[in-house]
XYZ file of C-alpha atoms in Angstrom:
749
model
C 0.000 0.000 0.000
C 2.866 2.352 0.696
C 4.159 1.740 -2.827
C 0.756 2.563 -4.301
C 0.593 5.895 -2.518
C 4.174 6.790 -3.384
C 3.562 5.898 -7.029
C 0.533 8.158 -7.027
C 2.555 10.980 -5.528
C 5.329 10.531 -8.078
C 2.775 10.685 -10.879
C 1.539 14.077 -9.719
C 2.190 17.169 -11.781
C 5.699 18.557 -11.452
C 5.958 20.913 -8.533
C 7.678 24.293 -8.764
C 11.422 24.106 -8.193
C 11.483 26.711 -5.440
C 10.651 25.423 -1.983
C 9.252 27.440 0.866
C 7.328 26.863 4.066
C 3.597 26.494 3.434
C 1.419 29.187 5.028
C -2.378 29.692 5.123
C -2.016 32.236 2.327
C -0.053 29.878 0.068
C -1.920 29.288 -3.191
C -2.758 25.603 -3.408
C -2.281 24.334 -6.948
C -4.023 21.560 -8.843
C -2.126 18.920 -6.892
C -3.617 19.920 -3.560
C -5.611 16.678 -3.662
C -2.360 14.846 -2.993
C -1.940 16.952 0.140
C -5.325 15.714 1.319
C -4.359 12.115 0.583
C -1.136 12.530 2.537
C -2.987 14.225 5.406
C -5.273 11.190 5.756
C -2.425 8.716 5.318
C -1.981 6.614 8.449
C -5.440 7.284 9.887
C -7.603 4.226 10.534
C -11.344 4.324 9.847
C -13.824 1.845 11.248
C -15.351 1.062 7.862
C -12.086 0.017 6.178
C -12.611 -3.331 4.456
C -9.537 -5.334 5.440
C -10.310 -7.968 2.779
C -9.509 -5.463 0.032
C -5.805 -5.822 -0.665
C -5.600 -2.503 -2.473
C -4.945 0.951 -1.092
C -7.387 2.800 -3.348
C -10.101 0.130 -3.331
C -10.135 0.128 0.474
C -10.501 3.902 0.605
C -13.085 4.117 -2.160
C -15.256 1.704 -0.166
C -14.886 3.771 3.031
C -17.570 6.421 3.637
C -15.555 8.119 6.379
C -12.331 8.308 4.350
C -14.051 9.619 1.197
C -16.067 12.277 3.040
C -12.931 13.340 4.939
C -11.030 13.701 1.663
C -13.760 15.780 0.008
C -14.107 17.945 3.118
C -10.326 18.539 3.022
C -10.621 19.689 -0.603
C -13.546 21.969 0.312
C -11.603 23.454 3.219
C -8.060 23.849 1.910
C -8.425 23.847 -1.892
C -11.383 26.189 -2.343
C -9.986 28.174 -5.258
C -8.949 25.105 -7.236
C -11.566 22.616 -6.059
C -12.858 21.548 -9.492
C -9.377 20.918 -10.853
C -8.305 19.041 -7.733
C -11.461 16.938 -7.633
C -10.971 15.946 -11.281
C -7.388 14.913 -10.582
C -8.460 13.125 -7.433
C -10.865 11.104 -9.581
C -8.169 10.454 -12.195
C -5.877 9.094 -9.492
C -8.444 6.433 -8.601
C -8.848 5.557 -12.277
C -5.089 5.184 -12.791
C -4.149 3.414 -9.572
C -7.401 2.128 -8.103
C -10.462 0.101 -8.991
C -12.157 2.850 -10.967
C -13.634 6.361 -10.784
C -15.161 7.996 -7.756
C -18.592 9.601 -8.003
C -18.218 12.468 -10.491
C -20.455 14.692 -8.372
C -18.769 15.854 -5.148
C -22.202 16.655 -3.715
C -22.704 12.921 -3.389
C -20.036 12.853 -0.678
C -21.125 16.172 0.812
C -24.597 14.755 1.331
C -23.068 11.864 3.253
C -21.197 14.234 5.565
C -22.532 15.059 9.001
C -20.967 18.499 9.316
C -21.962 18.851 12.956
C -20.069 15.677 13.855
C -16.818 16.353 12.011
C -13.858 15.592 14.267
C -11.326 18.428 14.295
C -8.090 16.617 15.068
C -4.341 16.985 15.037
C -3.423 14.244 12.597
C 0.051 13.649 14.025
C -1.330 13.066 17.523
C -4.139 10.869 16.200
C -1.677 8.699 14.331
C 0.450 8.193 17.423
C -2.600 7.051 19.410
C -3.775 4.712 16.614
C -7.348 5.958 17.027
C -10.031 4.304 14.878
C -12.444 6.875 13.435
C -16.104 6.302 12.631
C -16.833 9.790 11.390
C -15.575 12.429 9.002
C -12.352 14.013 10.243
C -10.545 17.231 9.459
C -6.901 17.991 10.128
C -5.613 21.366 11.205
C -4.273 24.043 8.883
C -0.758 23.098 10.017
C -1.487 19.448 9.251
C -2.524 20.332 5.719
C 0.422 22.674 5.246
C 2.817 19.893 6.248
C 0.962 17.346 4.113
C 0.996 19.665 1.118
C 4.707 20.319 1.557
C 5.323 16.583 1.967
C 3.567 15.724 -1.270
C 5.463 18.520 -3.041
C 8.725 17.217 -1.672
C 8.625 13.617 -2.863
C 8.089 14.224 -6.605
C 10.399 17.242 -6.472
C 13.209 15.115 -5.081
C 12.574 12.626 -7.876
C 12.856 15.472 -10.388
C 16.313 16.223 -8.992
C 17.194 12.504 -9.090
C 16.651 12.380 -12.835
C 17.876 15.904 -13.561
C 21.257 14.962 -12.127
C 21.303 11.845 -14.300
C 20.599 13.967 -17.364
C 23.374 16.317 -16.274
C 25.893 13.470 -16.558
C 24.672 12.638 -20.056
C 24.695 16.277 -21.160
C 28.242 16.696 -19.832
C 29.376 13.588 -21.706
C 27.601 14.809 -24.843
C 29.357 18.174 -24.625
C 32.739 16.465 -24.197
C 32.025 14.252 -27.213
C 31.082 17.254 -29.366
C 34.222 19.160 -28.332
C 36.380 16.131 -29.115
C 34.667 15.663 -32.476
C 35.420 19.282 -33.377
C 38.990 18.965 -32.106
C 39.443 15.755 -34.085
C 38.110 17.326 -37.280
C 40.325 20.396 -36.869
C 43.344 18.188 -36.176
C 42.612 16.019 -39.213
C 42.458 18.925 -41.632
C 45.420 20.605 -39.932
C 47.620 17.523 -40.349
C 46.424 17.133 -43.908
C 47.400 20.710 -44.712
C 50.746 20.443 -42.922
C 51.816 17.109 -44.408
C 55.560 17.062 -44.994
C 56.613 18.110 -48.479
C 60.260 17.765 -49.593
C 59.945 20.971 -51.558
C 58.600 23.261 -48.865
C 61.869 23.814 -47.015
C 60.554 21.920 -43.999
C 59.029 24.937 -42.332
C 62.399 26.544 -41.738
C 60.762 29.825 -40.772
C 61.016 30.355 -37.024
C 57.830 29.671 -35.087
C 56.274 32.378 -32.936
C 56.674 31.092 -29.373
C 55.751 34.383 -27.717
C 52.038 34.547 -28.510
C 49.558 33.862 -25.731
C 48.087 30.942 -27.663
C 51.504 29.330 -28.110
C 52.366 29.735 -24.425
C 49.006 28.310 -23.348
C 49.411 25.358 -25.687
C 52.886 24.674 -24.314
C 51.596 24.899 -20.741
C 48.707 22.558 -21.582
C 50.944 19.964 -23.248
C 53.444 20.033 -20.389
C 51.060 20.058 -17.439
C 47.764 18.557 -18.676
C 47.810 16.831 -22.041
C 50.895 14.614 -21.803
C 51.975 13.632 -18.251
C 50.661 10.860 -16.041
C 48.026 11.851 -13.494
C 50.589 12.076 -10.730
C 54.196 11.065 -10.496
C 55.772 9.141 -13.323
C 53.765 5.942 -13.825
C 50.913 5.547 -16.289
C 51.392 2.231 -18.090
C 52.994 0.636 -15.049
C 50.665 -0.436 -12.275
C 50.772 0.965 -8.757
C 49.481 -0.285 -5.427
C 51.079 -3.751 -5.542
C 50.116 -4.002 -9.195
C 46.396 -3.641 -8.537
C 45.752 -0.188 -9.955
C 46.249 1.599 -13.259
C 47.048 5.307 -13.310
C 45.385 7.417 -16.026
C 47.017 10.297 -17.827
C 46.440 13.700 -16.286
C 43.798 14.747 -18.795
C 42.018 11.418 -18.249
C 42.324 11.892 -14.491
C 40.658 15.297 -14.753
C 37.760 13.699 -16.613
C 37.517 10.890 -14.063
C 37.699 13.346 -11.154
C 34.962 15.536 -12.662
C 32.729 12.507 -13.155
C 33.299 11.144 -9.639
C 32.944 14.607 -8.078
C 29.639 15.240 -9.844
C 28.252 11.906 -8.693
C 29.405 12.658 -5.146
C 27.878 16.151 -5.138
C 24.639 14.955 -6.714
C 24.273 12.406 -3.926
C 24.011 15.057 -1.210
C 22.109 18.024 -2.657
C 18.502 18.775 -3.526
C 16.727 17.441 -0.430
C 14.081 19.139 1.713
C 13.833 17.571 5.151
C 11.616 19.075 7.848
C 10.158 18.056 11.199
C 6.556 18.170 10.021
C 6.969 15.659 7.196
C 3.781 13.594 7.286
C 5.435 10.364 6.199
C 8.227 10.531 8.770
C 7.148 13.106 11.390
C 9.968 14.259 13.620
C 12.495 11.986 11.861
C 14.603 14.051 9.500
C 17.166 11.235 9.572
C 14.604 8.844 8.088
C 13.666 11.410 5.456
C 17.274 12.010 4.480
C 18.190 8.340 4.254
C 15.080 7.617 2.213
C 15.998 10.371 -0.238
C 19.695 9.422 -0.355
C 18.798 5.766 -0.905
C 16.468 6.701 -3.749
C 19.016 9.098 -5.242
C 21.872 6.594 -5.240
C 19.705 3.838 -6.691
C 18.454 6.072 -9.501
C 21.920 7.507 -10.197
C 23.305 3.974 -10.365
C 20.709 3.204 -13.045
C 21.691 6.331 -14.987
C 25.304 5.171 -14.862
C 24.592 1.664 -16.163
C 24.313 2.614 -19.878
C 27.578 4.555 -19.537
C 29.144 1.474 -17.979
C 28.127 -0.666 -20.946
C 28.966 2.031 -23.514
C 32.577 2.346 -22.352
C 33.045 -1.440 -22.305
C 32.433 -2.394 -25.928
C 34.943 -2.819 -28.722
C 32.530 -1.278 -31.187
C 31.959 1.873 -29.211
C 30.252 4.756 -30.982
C 32.078 7.115 -28.615
C 35.404 5.827 -29.961
C 34.219 6.254 -33.545
C 33.091 9.826 -32.940
C 35.968 11.085 -30.824
C 38.966 8.942 -31.715
C 39.460 8.009 -28.058
C 41.543 4.904 -27.512
C 40.014 1.660 -26.302
C 42.380 1.652 -23.329
C 41.252 5.173 -22.423
C 37.584 4.189 -22.597
C 38.405 1.155 -20.496
C 39.724 3.426 -17.750
C 36.401 5.268 -17.686
C 34.545 1.944 -17.808
C 36.263 0.844 -14.615
C 35.591 4.131 -12.837
C 31.930 4.182 -13.856
C 31.688 0.610 -12.565
C 33.165 1.623 -9.213
C 30.852 4.603 -8.847
C 27.719 2.686 -9.898
C 28.587 -0.140 -7.516
C 29.198 2.196 -4.579
C 25.863 3.871 -5.336
C 24.163 0.465 -5.379
C 25.747 -0.428 -2.036
C 24.601 2.866 -0.469
C 21.130 2.327 -1.946
C 20.898 -1.181 -0.482
C 22.439 -0.330 2.882
C 20.331 2.807 3.210
C 17.076 0.989 2.549
C 18.086 -1.815 4.905
C 18.580 0.667 7.750
C 15.458 2.579 6.718
C 13.218 -0.507 6.818
C 14.683 -1.780 10.090
C 14.003 1.612 11.688
C 10.343 1.123 10.819
C 10.149 -2.304 12.416
C 10.663 -4.586 9.440
C 12.954 -7.609 9.719
C 15.273 -8.932 7.029
C 13.254 -12.139 6.877
C 10.154 -10.116 6.034
C 12.028 -7.984 3.526
C 13.477 -10.958 1.637
C 9.978 -12.281 1.050
C 9.541 -9.382 -1.383
C 10.896 -10.095 -4.861
C 12.077 -6.535 -5.441
C 14.060 -6.633 -2.204
C 15.776 -9.988 -2.717
C 16.680 -9.329 -6.354
C 17.979 -5.874 -5.480
C 20.266 -7.276 -2.792
C 21.586 -10.004 -5.083
C 22.169 -7.481 -7.893
C 24.250 -5.383 -5.503
C 26.214 -8.507 -4.563
C 26.954 -9.438 -8.193
C 28.056 -5.883 -8.960
C 30.283 -5.863 -5.885
C 31.917 -9.185 -6.763
C 32.918 -7.873 -10.194
C 35.083 -5.110 -8.723
C 37.727 -7.281 -6.973
C 37.594 -9.809 -9.823
C 38.633 -7.031 -12.218
C 41.888 -5.977 -10.607
C 44.863 -5.918 -12.953
C 46.678 -9.038 -11.645
C 43.597 -11.166 -12.338
C 43.072 -9.630 -15.776
C 46.720 -10.226 -16.648
C 47.226 -13.720 -15.234
C 43.852 -15.450 -15.724
C 42.190 -13.324 -18.366
C 39.805 -16.013 -19.630
C 38.504 -16.572 -16.096
C 38.109 -12.826 -15.641
C 36.235 -12.514 -18.935
C 33.824 -15.399 -18.325
C 33.149 -14.296 -14.745
C 32.607 -10.737 -15.949
C 30.080 -11.789 -18.591
C 28.161 -14.138 -16.283
C 27.990 -11.596 -13.452
C 27.032 -8.752 -15.810
C 24.165 -10.776 -17.306
C 23.060 -11.848 -13.824
C 23.077 -8.208 -12.698
C 20.846 -7.106 -15.571
C 18.371 -9.961 -15.064
C 18.180 -9.318 -11.324
C 17.657 -5.595 -11.891
C 14.784 -6.250 -14.298
C 13.060 -8.157 -11.486
C 14.113 -5.551 -8.929
C 12.289 -2.716 -10.721
C 9.369 -4.853 -11.905
C 7.360 -3.342 -9.057
C 7.791 0.081 -10.718
C 5.713 -1.002 -13.747
C 8.446 -0.410 -16.311
C 9.463 3.057 -15.115
C 13.139 2.057 -14.961
C 13.287 -0.610 -17.662
C 14.576 1.867 -20.276
C 18.011 2.088 -18.638
C 18.324 -1.694 -18.583
C 17.154 -2.100 -22.171
C 19.714 0.538 -23.152
C 22.427 -1.722 -21.711
C 21.022 -4.700 -23.606
C 20.896 -2.628 -26.800
C 24.499 -1.441 -26.437
C 25.684 -4.997 -25.821
C 23.644 -6.374 -28.747
C 24.970 -3.662 -31.077
C 28.560 -4.448 -30.133
C 28.028 -8.180 -30.705
C 26.249 -7.606 -34.010
C 29.089 -5.463 -35.350
C 31.606 -8.074 -34.174
C 29.789 -10.782 -36.131
C 29.537 -8.534 -39.189
C 33.283 -7.895 -39.053
C 34.027 -11.619 -38.699
C 31.653 -12.503 -41.517
C 33.044 -9.892 -43.882
C 36.685 -10.892 -43.390
C 36.359 -14.639 -42.869
C 33.171 -15.977 -44.470
C 35.155 -18.244 -46.833
C 36.628 -20.011 -43.796
C 33.256 -20.829 -42.214
C 33.189 -24.217 -43.889
C 36.409 -25.202 -42.188
C 38.711 -24.102 -44.992
C 42.260 -23.585 -43.764
C 43.058 -19.951 -44.470
C 46.169 -19.490 -42.326
C 49.787 -20.548 -42.483
C 51.661 -20.448 -39.169
C 55.455 -20.591 -39.147
C 57.840 -20.884 -36.222
C 61.381 -19.589 -36.597
C 63.845 -21.527 -34.486
C 63.002 -23.666 -31.495
C 60.187 -22.910 -29.090
C 62.506 -22.017 -26.213
C 65.152 -19.997 -28.062
C 63.578 -16.600 -28.620
C 61.605 -17.846 -31.590
C 58.957 -15.921 -33.479
C 55.627 -17.029 -34.868
C 54.459 -15.582 -38.150
C 50.798 -15.970 -39.011
C 49.673 -15.293 -42.551
C 45.883 -15.140 -42.654
C 44.015 -14.992 -45.950
C 40.936 -12.776 -45.692
C 37.781 -13.285 -47.734
C 37.758 -9.777 -49.197
C 40.260 -7.177 -50.287
C 40.854 -4.446 -47.767
C 43.477 -1.834 -47.020
C 44.309 -1.781 -43.302
C 45.752 1.341 -41.740
C 48.882 1.468 -39.572
C 48.083 0.762 -35.944
C 45.291 -1.682 -36.797
C 44.825 -4.747 -34.644
C 42.523 -7.721 -35.056
C 40.991 -10.289 -32.746
C 41.840 -13.808 -33.859
C 39.601 -16.831 -33.257
C 40.599 -20.469 -33.710
C 37.217 -22.147 -34.341
C 38.654 -25.679 -34.446
C 40.200 -25.451 -30.980
C 38.698 -26.658 -27.713
C 37.775 -23.049 -26.906
C 36.481 -21.607 -30.207
C 34.908 -18.621 -28.456
C 38.257 -17.343 -27.189
C 39.741 -14.425 -29.096
C 42.857 -12.351 -28.590
C 44.148 -9.104 -30.095
C 47.104 -9.128 -32.474
C 48.614 -6.076 -34.109
C 48.891 -6.304 -37.881
C 52.548 -6.202 -38.956
C 51.927 -5.981 -42.699
C 49.549 -7.033 -45.454
C 49.571 -7.822 -49.143
C 46.849 -8.056 -51.773
C 46.120 -11.377 -53.460
C 43.635 -12.582 -56.032
C 41.419 -14.002 -53.273
C 41.545 -11.015 -50.960
C 44.180 -9.666 -48.604
C 46.845 -11.549 -46.700
C 47.319 -10.343 -43.140
C 50.741 -10.912 -41.612
C 50.983 -11.138 -37.839
C 54.211 -11.459 -35.889
C 54.579 -12.348 -32.227
C 56.925 -13.929 -29.726
C 55.327 -16.815 -27.809
C 54.442 -15.795 -24.281
C 51.858 -17.340 -21.979
C 48.284 -18.086 -22.976
C 47.059 -17.997 -26.570
C 50.408 -17.201 -28.193
C 52.017 -20.138 -26.404
C 49.262 -22.482 -27.563
C 49.723 -21.452 -31.188
C 53.509 -21.795 -30.953
C 53.225 -25.289 -29.457
C 50.833 -26.302 -32.199
C 53.273 -25.139 -34.878
C 56.237 -26.761 -33.117
C 54.368 -30.061 -32.923
C 53.845 -29.944 -36.687
C 57.498 -29.162 -37.380
C 58.086 -25.535 -38.233
C 54.965 -24.770 -40.246
C 51.307 -25.730 -40.224
C 48.007 -24.730 -41.739
C 45.026 -23.798 -39.607
C 41.694 -22.020 -39.671
C 41.583 -18.549 -38.158
C 38.697 -16.084 -38.088
C 39.457 -12.372 -38.139
C 37.542 -9.639 -36.334
C 38.541 -6.070 -36.998
C 40.077 -3.719 -37.727
C 40.342 -1.848 -34.452
C 42.820 0.766 -33.288
C 43.862 4.303 -34.119
C 45.866 5.758 -36.972
C 48.421 8.303 -35.813
C 49.239 11.020 -38.398
C 53.006 10.772 -37.996
C 53.538 11.248 -41.732
C 52.500 14.893 -41.516
C 55.496 15.776 -39.300
C 58.931 16.813 -40.522
C 60.701 14.551 -38.021
C 59.466 11.161 -36.834
C 60.863 9.124 -33.947
C 59.491 5.581 -33.740
C 60.307 3.785 -30.489
C 59.574 0.117 -29.888
C 60.314 -2.215 -27.040
C 60.337 -5.984 -27.516
C 57.224 -7.225 -29.316
C 56.046 -3.627 -29.589
C 57.910 -3.620 -32.896
C 54.808 -5.145 -34.515
C 52.843 -1.937 -33.863
C 55.611 0.205 -35.311
C 56.308 -1.852 -38.447
C 53.257 -0.621 -40.410
C 54.378 2.981 -39.841
C 57.903 2.072 -40.990
C 56.514 0.661 -44.225
C 54.149 3.586 -44.731
C 56.881 6.185 -44.226
C 59.432 4.287 -46.313
C 57.038 4.152 -49.264
C 55.408 7.555 -48.839
C 55.768 9.912 -51.825
C 56.137 12.779 -49.353
C 58.821 11.601 -47.010
C 59.458 13.400 -43.689
C 62.852 15.014 -43.438
C 64.124 12.515 -40.896
C 62.675 9.211 -39.696
C 64.365 7.229 -36.939
C 63.380 3.844 -35.565
C 64.763 2.858 -32.158
C 64.062 -0.701 -31.072
C 65.077 -2.061 -27.669
C 65.065 -5.853 -27.503
C 66.418 -8.451 -25.079
C 66.800 -11.479 -27.295
C 69.447 -11.572 -30.017
C 67.649 -14.318 -31.952
C 64.446 -12.305 -31.961
C 66.283 -9.165 -33.088
C 68.249 -10.807 -35.904
C 65.148 -12.608 -37.180
C 63.168 -9.373 -37.536
C 66.167 -7.507 -38.985
C 66.577 -10.231 -41.583
C 62.944 -10.102 -42.670
C 60.560 -7.332 -41.603
C 63.315 -4.727 -41.133
C 65.469 -5.767 -44.051
C 66.983 -2.764 -45.895
C 64.535 -3.140 -48.769
C 61.695 -2.311 -46.342
C 63.327 0.630 -44.550
C 64.212 3.075 -47.314
C 65.396 6.405 -45.914
C 64.963 5.329 -42.303
C 67.674 5.257 -39.645
C 67.235 2.038 -37.688
C 68.842 1.701 -34.259
C 68.572 -1.605 -32.422
C 69.516 -1.656 -28.744
C 70.165 -5.125 -27.379
C 69.818 -5.125 -23.611
C 72.005 -7.407 -21.531
C 69.164 -8.843 -19.461
C 69.270 -12.079 -21.439
C 73.034 -11.965 -21.872
C 72.702 -10.708 -25.441
C 74.932 -8.127 -27.106
C 75.199 -6.254 -30.373
C 77.760 -8.767 -31.636
C 75.325 -11.628 -31.009
C 72.796 -9.951 -33.260
C 75.332 -9.174 -35.970
C 76.626 -12.738 -36.012
C 73.130 -14.021 -36.739
C 72.455 -11.665 -39.650
C 72.769 -13.008 -43.193
C 75.959 -11.814 -44.844
C 74.122 -10.155 -47.682
C 72.402 -7.667 -45.397
C 75.323 -5.766 -43.969
C 78.985 -5.160 -43.684
C 80.423 -4.545 -40.239
C 82.271 -1.443 -39.148
C 84.251 -2.441 -36.039
C 84.691 1.109 -34.826
C 83.677 1.769 -31.272
C 81.653 4.689 -30.134
C 79.396 5.538 -27.286
C 75.772 4.555 -27.460
C 73.186 7.074 -26.498
C 73.077 5.475 -23.077
C 76.386 7.144 -22.321
C 78.215 3.864 -21.596
C 81.307 2.821 -23.559
C 79.580 -0.079 -25.306
C 80.866 -1.667 -28.446
C 78.738 -0.470 -31.295
C 78.562 -2.139 -34.663
C 77.459 0.074 -37.507
C 75.822 -1.941 -40.209
C 75.581 -0.267 -43.572
C 73.326 -1.921 -46.088
C 74.684 -2.726 -49.510
C 71.468 -1.097 -50.708
C 72.313 2.138 -48.883
C 73.327 3.884 -52.030
C 69.937 3.120 -53.512
C 67.480 3.675 -50.715
C 69.447 5.315 -47.897
C 68.589 2.632 -45.348
C 70.982 2.533 -42.399
C 71.174 0.196 -39.444
C 73.090 0.410 -36.181
C 73.078 -2.229 -33.471
C 74.002 -1.129 -29.942
C 74.664 -3.003 -26.733
C 72.687 -1.678 -23.793
C 69.376 0.042 -23.360
C 68.372 3.239 -25.074
C 67.795 6.150 -22.704
C 64.483 7.712 -23.611
C 65.251 11.165 -22.257
C 68.408 11.438 -24.342
C 66.581 10.194 -27.428
C 63.908 12.865 -27.138
C 66.423 15.613 -26.355
C 68.597 14.685 -29.340
C 65.712 14.692 -31.788
C 64.145 17.847 -30.346
C 67.488 19.637 -30.763
C 67.431 18.843 -34.483
C 64.228 20.813 -35.093
C 64.668 23.951 -37.162
C 62.246 26.858 -37.161
C 58.662 25.639 -37.123
C 59.544 21.990 -37.728
C 57.687 19.414 -35.668
C 58.554 16.025 -34.236
C 56.176 13.077 -33.872
C 57.118 10.490 -31.263
C 55.324 7.150 -31.538
C 56.014 4.444 -28.966
C 54.877 0.915 -28.257
C 56.452 -1.431 -25.757
C 56.719 -2.350 -22.068
C 55.096 -0.075 -19.528
C 58.355 1.187 -18.022
C 59.679 2.216 -21.432
C 56.449 4.004 -22.333
C 56.435 5.840 -19.021
C 60.065 6.863 -19.573
C 59.370 8.343 -22.979
C 56.164 10.054 -21.823
C 58.126 11.709 -19.015
C 60.880 12.689 -21.466
C 58.426 14.337 -23.872
C 56.723 16.122 -20.981
C 60.060 17.448 -19.759
C 60.980 18.655 -23.262
C 58.126 21.181 -23.324
C 58.742 24.670 -22.029
C 59.805 28.220 -22.806
C 63.287 28.075 -21.280
C 66.505 27.577 -23.217
C 66.685 24.091 -24.713
C 62.943 23.481 -24.395
C 60.415 23.308 -27.231
C 56.982 24.812 -27.799
C 53.813 22.785 -27.318
C 53.142 22.107 -30.983
C 56.758 21.141 -31.748
C 56.466 17.617 -30.315
C 53.463 15.329 -30.266
C 53.524 12.056 -28.377
C 51.523 9.079 -29.643
C 51.282 5.841 -27.732
C 50.059 2.404 -28.751
C 49.351 0.585 -25.526
C 46.488 -1.866 -25.505
C 44.971 -2.034 -22.033
C 42.373 -4.460 -20.690
């Protein structure tokens, strides 16, 4: 019965936003009838039919309740009686058994005006008096009742207004990013490097306010990690990921808004007719409602930031890893809101004498509690160590718990007659859209392999334990032209786990009569890559298999529009950089200087790639520097000894590597150098990112610009991000904000 009355109150016309104490001179609007209903709420009449299990049916059948309600309208809603009586009738039609008598005189004739009990409703409620006559509350009673019925729907207006505020804020951010992306696209197109333009040798104006602001933004907001040095490396015993500073500002704004919205917009007062004298009950009821509703508003955002085929990514160019950061923060906020909602209502109901056993007999209560539990379980199961070490378990648990949460929430809000189903169906729609696009991508690229046709050749170079590489050549069903930076999810439908899929960066591609051949390169690690490598090793050094492709995903970085390009790769990160190497080497408009720096531990790995993917024929006009770290006991000489003799001659001169240590350096000059200008140097020891950035920044002339693209281990990426950040400034030896742009390929789960 309480739910029926509250639903009726919520359905009332929107109250004015301004709140004030109700006085006898306050104009009572067309929702004064709700004030009369609230005034009579909690009073017991002797002619109530207890067999009627319906709030409105019981009252419609009661002479004393109906005459008391009409008398209240006559007394306190004189100026708007007709409108209020019509709405009073409509309320019974919508929520009760049917209309009341259309003629109010019917109830007036039943009223014994000389026997009307003039009572203080609050006192009468406390005494649990049973009334067998028409009653009338005091002016103060009606004022409090009218304010109470204004307060409930008004609070609900705020609940949803704050939800809309989050969506409007996100929409504004998306629009700004779309504009920024469009401006950047046309700007890069117009500024593409041209060998005949003198490479922007005219000095740039660093003194303008716009230039100084841009430099300040790049140095302090746009580039650095949120705090300290780490972004790609985890903190807090490896449990937490740190966003970039600009991402952190977005996350902070989102969390702050949700926090603020939780505690504003409430009107609690001692005379509240639902909870007289208990402002704590009022506040917790409102906070519990607010957090539950806000959690629902956040659910579509949670699903939107989770998908691979995210419209937000398409519109703004945001990275998947960046959206994943927001996905995790939205999940945390929505879960905390759900916990507050559940805990608040638990305390609220217990304060009114209900037990947990009684509460769990209600479907909406039990399903709400279990939904909060499933949401809460997902948070600890999503920490980085679990995602990294047992990803398949994390993924399956995540899917099962997410589906369970949605199903439970549908049952939780069933009592609200569909009022909150839209948010849940939005989540279902977002998920279905993502899955549909995935299947379309798979079908378009791999439909010829659906019949079990083997469309992939897998080759293993060397032995499984000796720094070997796996090369996958996948034949697609159609011709396509992938962009640099593209990655694809690969499925092996004939395996024991055909649903499993993992991302692989495309190293290169070539057109064939049947479609396009996709070439993937990876070093066997744990998980899927290890399984594939073992399968190839068991077959010898090469095998055929069936692979389904889903993609492309990823971002294209406009490095070709810069005069100087520094490509930095660490370990297997070379696969992300290779497509840019090929694009720049073959571009008709070649940047003035392109340098590739690759840090790698394993000499076998390094020599294999240098002999094939980075052979001189593929690196025209590009300076290639390979740094062989000593962590695996490898050195520059080890790499050189493994290279085919036709690739290079060896210059035994010694020099210092850019690490500053007196390492032996072998300069390898391609026999093709005279034709395509490809050069290769192999160094012992790690490359120092700060020195790399400083050296290349110092080579900029006038308005020339440097693009830095990096892909590799987290520590290396954090080093180079910090180096680029430090390079910005207005002091001697520093560069302006638009002189260097840092691009990072780091896929994050």
